[in-house]
Short mmCIF file of C-alpha atoms in Angstrom, two decimals:
data_model
loop_
_atom_site.label_atom_id
_atom_site.label_comp_id
_atom_site.label_asym_id
_atom_site.label_seq_id
_atom_site.Cartn_x
_atom_site.Cartn_y
_atom_site.Cartn_z
CA MET A 1 20.19 -1.28 -13.61
CA GLN A 2 18.52 -3.73 -16.19
CA GLY A 3 15.49 -3.69 -13.77
CA LEU A 4 15.16 0.05 -14.08
CA VAL A 5 15.26 -0.19 -17.92
CA ASP A 6 12.41 -2.92 -17.63
CA ILE A 7 10.40 -0.60 -15.50
CA TYR A 8 10.75 2.24 -17.84
CA ASP A 9 9.71 -0.11 -20.75
CA TRP A 10 6.52 -0.92 -18.83
CA TYR A 11 6.05 2.75 -18.35
CA VAL A 12 6.15 3.48 -21.92
CA ASN A 13 3.76 0.64 -22.88
CA TYR A 14 1.26 1.59 -20.16
CA MET A 15 1.19 5.12 -21.61
CA SER A 16 0.08 3.66 -24.87
CA SER A 17 -2.51 1.58 -23.22
CA THR A 18 -6.30 2.45 -23.04
CA GLU A 19 -6.19 3.00 -19.35
CA SER A 20 -3.90 6.23 -19.89
CA THR A 21 -5.46 7.34 -23.07
CA GLY A 22 -5.86 11.28 -23.00
CA GLU A 23 -3.49 11.79 -20.05
CA ILE A 24 -0.12 12.04 -21.75
CA ALA A 25 0.84 12.28 -25.34
CA LEU A 26 4.17 10.49 -25.34
CA THR A 27 6.59 10.26 -28.20
CA ARG A 28 8.53 7.02 -27.70
CA VAL A 29 11.61 7.64 -25.55
CA SER A 30 14.20 4.88 -26.09
CA CYS A 31 16.17 3.67 -22.99
CA SER A 32 19.11 1.49 -22.82
CA ILE A 33 22.14 0.67 -20.68
CA ASP A 34 25.41 2.36 -21.99
CA ARG A 35 27.63 -0.78 -22.35
CA GLU A 36 30.49 1.25 -23.48
CA SER A 37 30.67 3.49 -20.44
CA SER A 38 33.26 3.00 -17.67
CA LEU A 39 30.49 3.87 -15.02
CA PRO A 40 27.12 2.28 -14.84
CA ALA A 41 24.69 4.53 -17.20
CA ILE A 42 21.33 4.61 -18.80
CA ILE A 43 20.90 6.58 -21.93
CA PHE A 44 17.39 8.26 -22.73
CA THR A 45 16.89 9.37 -26.24
CA ARG A 46 13.71 11.46 -27.02
CA PRO A 47 13.12 12.32 -30.57
CA GLY A 48 10.08 14.21 -29.83
CA SER A 49 8.35 16.14 -27.22
CA LEU A 50 6.40 15.21 -24.14
CA SER A 51 3.17 16.95 -23.36
CA THR A 52 0.84 16.55 -20.44
CA LYS A 53 -2.55 17.59 -19.71
CA SER A 54 -3.49 19.14 -16.56
CA GLU A 55 -6.52 16.88 -15.67
CA ASN A 56 -4.79 16.15 -12.36
CA THR A 57 -4.59 19.94 -11.33
CA ALA A 58 -8.05 19.78 -9.65
CA LYS A 59 -7.06 17.09 -7.39
CA ASN A 60 -3.80 18.91 -6.32
CA ASP A 61 -5.74 22.27 -5.66
CA VAL A 62 -7.34 20.40 -2.69
CA SER A 63 -5.65 21.55 0.60
CA SER A 64 -3.34 19.52 2.47
CA LEU A 65 -5.72 19.83 5.39
CA VAL A 66 -8.73 18.57 3.59
CA ILE A 67 -6.51 15.54 2.32
CA GLU A 68 -5.24 14.84 5.97
CA ASN A 69 -8.84 14.93 7.22
CA ARG A 70 -9.95 12.41 4.57
CA ILE A 71 -7.09 10.02 5.52
CA LYS A 72 -7.61 10.34 9.31
CA SER A 73 -11.39 9.55 8.81
CA TRP A 74 -10.26 6.34 6.97
CA VAL A 75 -7.95 5.48 9.79
CA ARG A 76 -10.58 6.18 12.42
CA ARG A 77 -13.20 4.24 10.59
CA LEU A 78 -11.17 1.16 9.55
CA LEU A 79 -8.00 0.85 11.68
CA VAL A 80 -9.33 2.16 14.93
CA LYS A 81 -13.13 1.39 15.19
CA LEU A 82 -13.02 -2.02 13.13
CA SER A 83 -9.58 -2.84 14.64
CA ILE A 84 -8.11 -3.80 11.42
CA CYS A 85 -4.64 -2.78 12.72
CA PRO A 86 -4.72 -4.07 16.44
CA PHE A 87 -1.68 -1.48 17.22
CA THR A 88 -3.36 1.40 16.13
CA LYS A 89 -5.89 2.96 18.62
CA SER A 90 -6.28 6.61 17.50
CA VAL A 91 -5.85 8.86 14.30
CA SER A 92 -2.91 10.55 15.87
CA ARG A 93 -0.79 7.73 17.41
CA SER A 94 0.18 4.08 16.81
CA GLY A 95 2.25 1.33 18.22
CA GLN A 96 -0.16 0.69 21.31
CA GLY A 97 0.20 -2.70 22.82
CA LEU A 98 3.89 -3.11 21.71
CA SER A 99 5.70 -1.97 24.80
CA ASP A 100 6.45 -5.26 26.20
CA VAL A 101 8.74 -5.90 22.93
CA GLY A 102 10.36 -2.54 23.23
CA VAL A 103 8.15 -0.54 20.61
CA PRO A 104 7.31 2.95 21.95
CA VAL A 105 4.02 4.64 21.03
CA GLY A 106 4.69 7.28 18.32
CA ARG A 107 2.83 9.88 16.23
CA ILE A 108 1.01 9.12 12.89
CA SER A 109 2.50 11.72 10.56
CA TYR A 110 0.34 12.76 7.59
CA HIS A 111 1.96 14.07 4.43
CA HIS A 112 0.77 15.30 1.01
CA SER A 113 2.65 14.94 -2.23
CA ARG A 114 1.56 17.42 -4.93
CA ALA A 115 3.58 15.31 -7.51
CA ASN A 116 1.26 15.72 -10.61
CA GLY A 117 1.09 12.34 -12.20
CA PHE A 118 3.39 10.49 -14.69
CA ASN A 119 5.82 13.39 -15.37
CA GLU A 120 6.49 14.15 -11.78
CA VAL A 121 7.36 10.74 -10.36
CA PRO A 122 10.74 12.11 -9.19
CA LYS A 123 8.76 14.66 -7.12
CA LEU A 124 6.83 11.75 -5.57
CA LEU A 125 10.20 9.98 -4.70
CA ARG A 126 11.55 13.16 -3.31
CA ASP A 127 8.53 13.67 -1.12
CA THR A 128 8.89 10.14 0.14
CA TRP A 129 12.49 10.43 1.11
CA HIS A 130 11.83 13.78 2.82
CA SER A 131 9.25 11.92 4.90
CA ILE A 132 11.62 9.19 5.64
CA ALA A 133 14.28 11.63 6.81
CA GLU A 134 11.85 13.35 9.03
CA MET A 135 10.78 10.02 10.69
CA THR A 136 14.40 8.96 11.05
CA LEU A 137 15.31 12.46 12.73
CA ALA A 138 12.33 12.42 14.98
CA GLY A 139 13.21 9.01 16.40
CA PRO A 140 10.42 6.32 17.30
CA GLY A 141 9.08 7.54 20.83
CA GLY A 142 8.42 10.56 22.88
CA SER A 143 6.21 13.49 22.08
CA LYS A 144 7.71 14.19 18.72
CA GLY A 145 8.70 10.53 17.88
CA ILE A 146 7.07 9.17 14.74
CA SER A 147 5.81 5.56 14.35
CA SER A 148 4.14 5.78 11.07
CA ILE A 149 3.83 8.05 7.97
CA LEU A 150 0.91 8.22 5.60
CA LEU A 151 1.77 10.09 2.52
CA ALA A 152 -0.94 10.70 0.25
CA ALA A 153 -0.51 11.62 -3.67
CA PRO A 154 -4.06 12.49 -5.06
CA ALA A 155 -2.88 12.86 -8.64
CA TYR A 156 -2.49 8.97 -8.73
CA ASP A 157 -5.97 8.15 -7.39
CA ASP A 158 -7.30 7.01 -10.85
CA HIS A 159 -4.22 4.97 -11.85
CA PHE A 160 -3.91 1.82 -9.64
CA ARG A 161 -1.79 -0.12 -12.12
CA PHE A 162 0.70 2.50 -12.42
CA TRP A 163 0.81 3.08 -8.65
CA ALA A 164 1.01 -0.52 -7.58
CA GLY A 165 3.35 -1.56 -10.36
CA PRO A 166 6.17 0.91 -11.52
CA ILE A 167 5.81 3.26 -8.51
CA PHE A 168 6.31 0.65 -6.04
CA ALA A 169 8.93 -1.11 -7.99
CA MET A 170 10.78 2.28 -8.07
CA LEU A 171 10.29 2.57 -4.39
CA GLU A 172 11.79 -0.87 -3.80
CA SER A 173 14.78 -0.18 -5.92
CA ASN A 174 15.28 3.23 -3.88
CA VAL A 175 15.17 1.33 -0.62
CA SER A 176 17.61 -1.35 -1.93
CA ALA A 177 19.85 1.04 -3.60
CA VAL A 178 20.71 2.87 -0.17
CA ASP A 179 20.47 -0.37 1.90
CA VAL A 180 17.82 0.77 4.23
CA SER A 181 15.36 -2.15 3.85
CA HIS A 182 16.32 -3.12 7.46
CA LEU A 183 15.20 0.29 8.68
CA ILE A 184 12.15 1.12 6.46
CA GLY A 185 9.00 -0.62 5.32
CA ILE A 186 6.87 0.72 2.71
CA VAL A 187 3.13 -0.31 2.12
CA CYS A 188 0.91 0.29 -0.71
CA PHE A 189 -2.57 1.78 -0.43
CA HIS A 190 -4.80 3.00 -3.10
CA PRO A 191 -8.60 3.98 -3.62
CA LYS A 192 -8.80 1.15 -6.39
CA TYR A 193 -6.71 -1.35 -4.66
CA ALA A 194 -7.08 -4.94 -5.93
CA THR A 195 -5.82 -8.04 -4.07
CA PRO A 196 -3.24 -10.02 -5.92
CA ASP A 197 -4.41 -13.19 -7.75
CA SER A 198 -0.99 -15.14 -7.21
CA ARG A 199 -0.48 -15.52 -10.87
CA SER A 200 2.63 -13.04 -10.58
CA TRP A 201 4.64 -11.77 -7.89
CA PRO A 202 2.62 -8.61 -6.76
CA GLY A 203 5.78 -6.84 -5.52
CA PHE A 204 6.78 -4.56 -2.83
CA GLY A 205 4.45 -3.55 -0.04
CA HIS A 206 1.26 -5.40 -1.24
CA MET A 207 -1.49 -7.58 0.20
CA HIS A 208 -1.05 -11.20 0.42
CA SER A 209 -2.45 -13.30 -2.50
CA VAL A 210 -6.26 -14.39 -2.79
CA PRO A 211 -5.26 -18.10 -2.37
CA ARG A 212 -3.18 -17.43 0.68
CA LEU A 213 -5.91 -15.43 2.31
CA ALA A 214 -8.60 -17.95 1.39
CA LYS A 215 -6.42 -20.71 3.12
CA TRP A 216 -6.18 -18.62 6.28
CA VAL A 217 -9.97 -17.82 6.27
CA GLU A 218 -10.61 -21.66 5.83
CA GLN A 219 -7.98 -22.43 8.61
CA TYR A 220 -9.18 -19.88 11.22
CA ALA A 221 -12.93 -19.08 10.54
CA GLN A 222 -15.13 -20.50 13.27
CA THR A 223 -17.45 -22.87 11.29
CA THR A 224 -19.04 -24.95 14.20
CA ILE A 225 -22.76 -24.94 14.91
CA THR A 226 -24.72 -26.17 18.05
CA THR A 227 -27.47 -28.55 17.17
CA GLU A 228 -30.84 -28.80 19.18
CA ASP A 229 -29.36 -31.39 21.48
CA ASP A 230 -26.38 -29.13 22.27
CA THR A 231 -24.05 -31.14 20.05
CA ILE A 232 -21.33 -29.03 18.49
CA VAL A 233 -20.51 -30.25 14.93
CA GLU A 234 -18.45 -28.78 12.11
CA GLU A 235 -20.34 -26.74 9.55
CA ALA A 236 -19.41 -27.91 6.04
CA GLU A 237 -20.49 -24.92 4.07
CA GLU A 238 -18.12 -22.24 2.77
CA VAL A 239 -17.92 -19.11 4.87
CA LEU A 240 -16.95 -16.80 2.17
CA SER A 241 -16.45 -17.00 -1.56
CA GLU A 242 -13.11 -16.21 -3.47
CA ASP A 243 -14.60 -13.01 -4.50
CA GLU A 244 -15.51 -12.01 -1.25
CA ILE A 245 -12.20 -12.91 0.21
CA ALA A 246 -10.51 -10.88 -2.51
CA ALA A 247 -12.77 -8.00 -1.65
CA GLY A 248 -11.91 -8.31 2.02
CA GLY A 249 -8.22 -8.18 1.22
CA ALA A 250 -8.68 -5.16 -1.14
CA TRP A 251 -10.74 -2.95 1.31
CA GLN A 252 -8.01 -3.23 3.98
CA ARG A 253 -5.89 -1.21 1.48
CA ARG A 254 -8.53 1.10 -0.14
CA THR A 255 -7.71 4.74 1.08
CA PRO A 256 -9.50 7.88 -0.09
CA HIS A 257 -6.35 8.73 -1.99
CA ALA A 258 -3.18 6.95 -3.34
CA VAL A 259 -1.02 6.58 -0.15
CA ILE A 260 2.43 5.34 0.65
CA ASN A 261 2.43 4.01 4.24
CA ILE A 262 6.13 4.40 5.64
CA LEU A 263 6.83 2.22 8.75
CA ARG A 264 9.69 1.20 10.75
CA ALA A 265 11.10 -2.18 9.95
CA GLU A 266 12.02 -3.09 13.60
CA GLN A 267 8.38 -2.16 14.61
CA LEU A 268 6.95 -4.36 11.81
CA GLU A 269 8.98 -7.31 13.12
CA ALA A 270 8.03 -6.82 16.60
CA ALA A 271 4.32 -6.57 15.70
CA GLU A 272 4.79 -9.78 13.71
CA GLY A 273 5.96 -11.39 16.95
CA LYS A 274 2.67 -10.31 18.74
CA ARG A 275 0.22 -11.57 16.17
CA VAL A 276 -0.70 -14.71 14.38
CA THR A 277 -0.65 -13.23 10.77
CA GLY A 278 -3.11 -15.70 9.29
CA ARG A 279 -5.66 -15.32 12.15
CA LEU A 280 -5.50 -11.54 11.91
CA TYR A 281 -6.17 -11.36 8.26
CA ALA A 282 -8.91 -13.89 8.49
CA ARG A 283 -10.52 -11.73 11.29
CA ASN A 284 -10.05 -8.56 9.15
CA ILE A 285 -11.64 -10.16 6.07
CA LEU A 286 -14.66 -11.73 8.03
CA THR A 287 -15.23 -8.27 9.59
CA LEU A 288 -15.27 -6.40 6.47
CA ALA A 289 -17.65 -9.20 4.90
CA GLY A 290 -20.11 -8.79 7.95
CA LYS A 291 -19.21 -12.33 9.21
CA GLU A 292 -18.34 -11.45 12.54
CA GLU A 293 -20.01 -14.66 14.08
CA ASN A 294 -17.18 -16.50 12.37
CA HIS A 295 -14.37 -14.65 14.03
CA PRO A 296 -11.50 -16.93 15.11
CA GLU A 297 -11.28 -17.21 18.84
#
């Protein structure tokens, strides 16, 4: 429960920051654990009022079909054509290439949350759990089986820090609270996604840190050249800079809208067993950086 209080305190501080100026006028609401209650409880005290501007309304007025088509276009361009996800071969189904480890091909289900920003986070969590329930009831395979869910929430497109921080911390707390982490994996995507720099733990569902990605690129990138006398020698120069590696990590997670990707934990585990993680990330970063000639073999 202290973790939830800490998240809320971060939220209030965020609302006072320059990034959120003009979105919400927030009178400080105190939040504390009730130490005298016989049951776990958190007390919220609001001395004033909470008012919200409607600047997110325009994004939420966009139809679900338009949102779905935008996300599908991203899946087609990045995951399918560039093979950023080796187990996604179309915009409608994923899990290809995993049948030998017991993973069936299933549908990619596209969802749209109309939760309207900071005051409607509970609606976003509700929509997330509705999506998880649908996937669970549908099962993993067959014509109606669901392999993956992409839940778009356009009202959060301009607020990466809030999305990547408190939102995903809340999702992690939710998944842990109902003890389904062995069933569900949740991954963070956002139009302004930034690769973690390793100075702090990025949290639930995030890209590997820049130093780790850099290590993989250095380890797996092909840096050999052939001289005029056909002698193969190691090329000493750096393949990519740290900034380029950070960008390559970020662009793997930059969707047209803020997106929660919901996956089956057993499928994630099976996929990990079918790939060499470092090699895949190195290959993806080199692809996005236009360095295909350095792809790992």
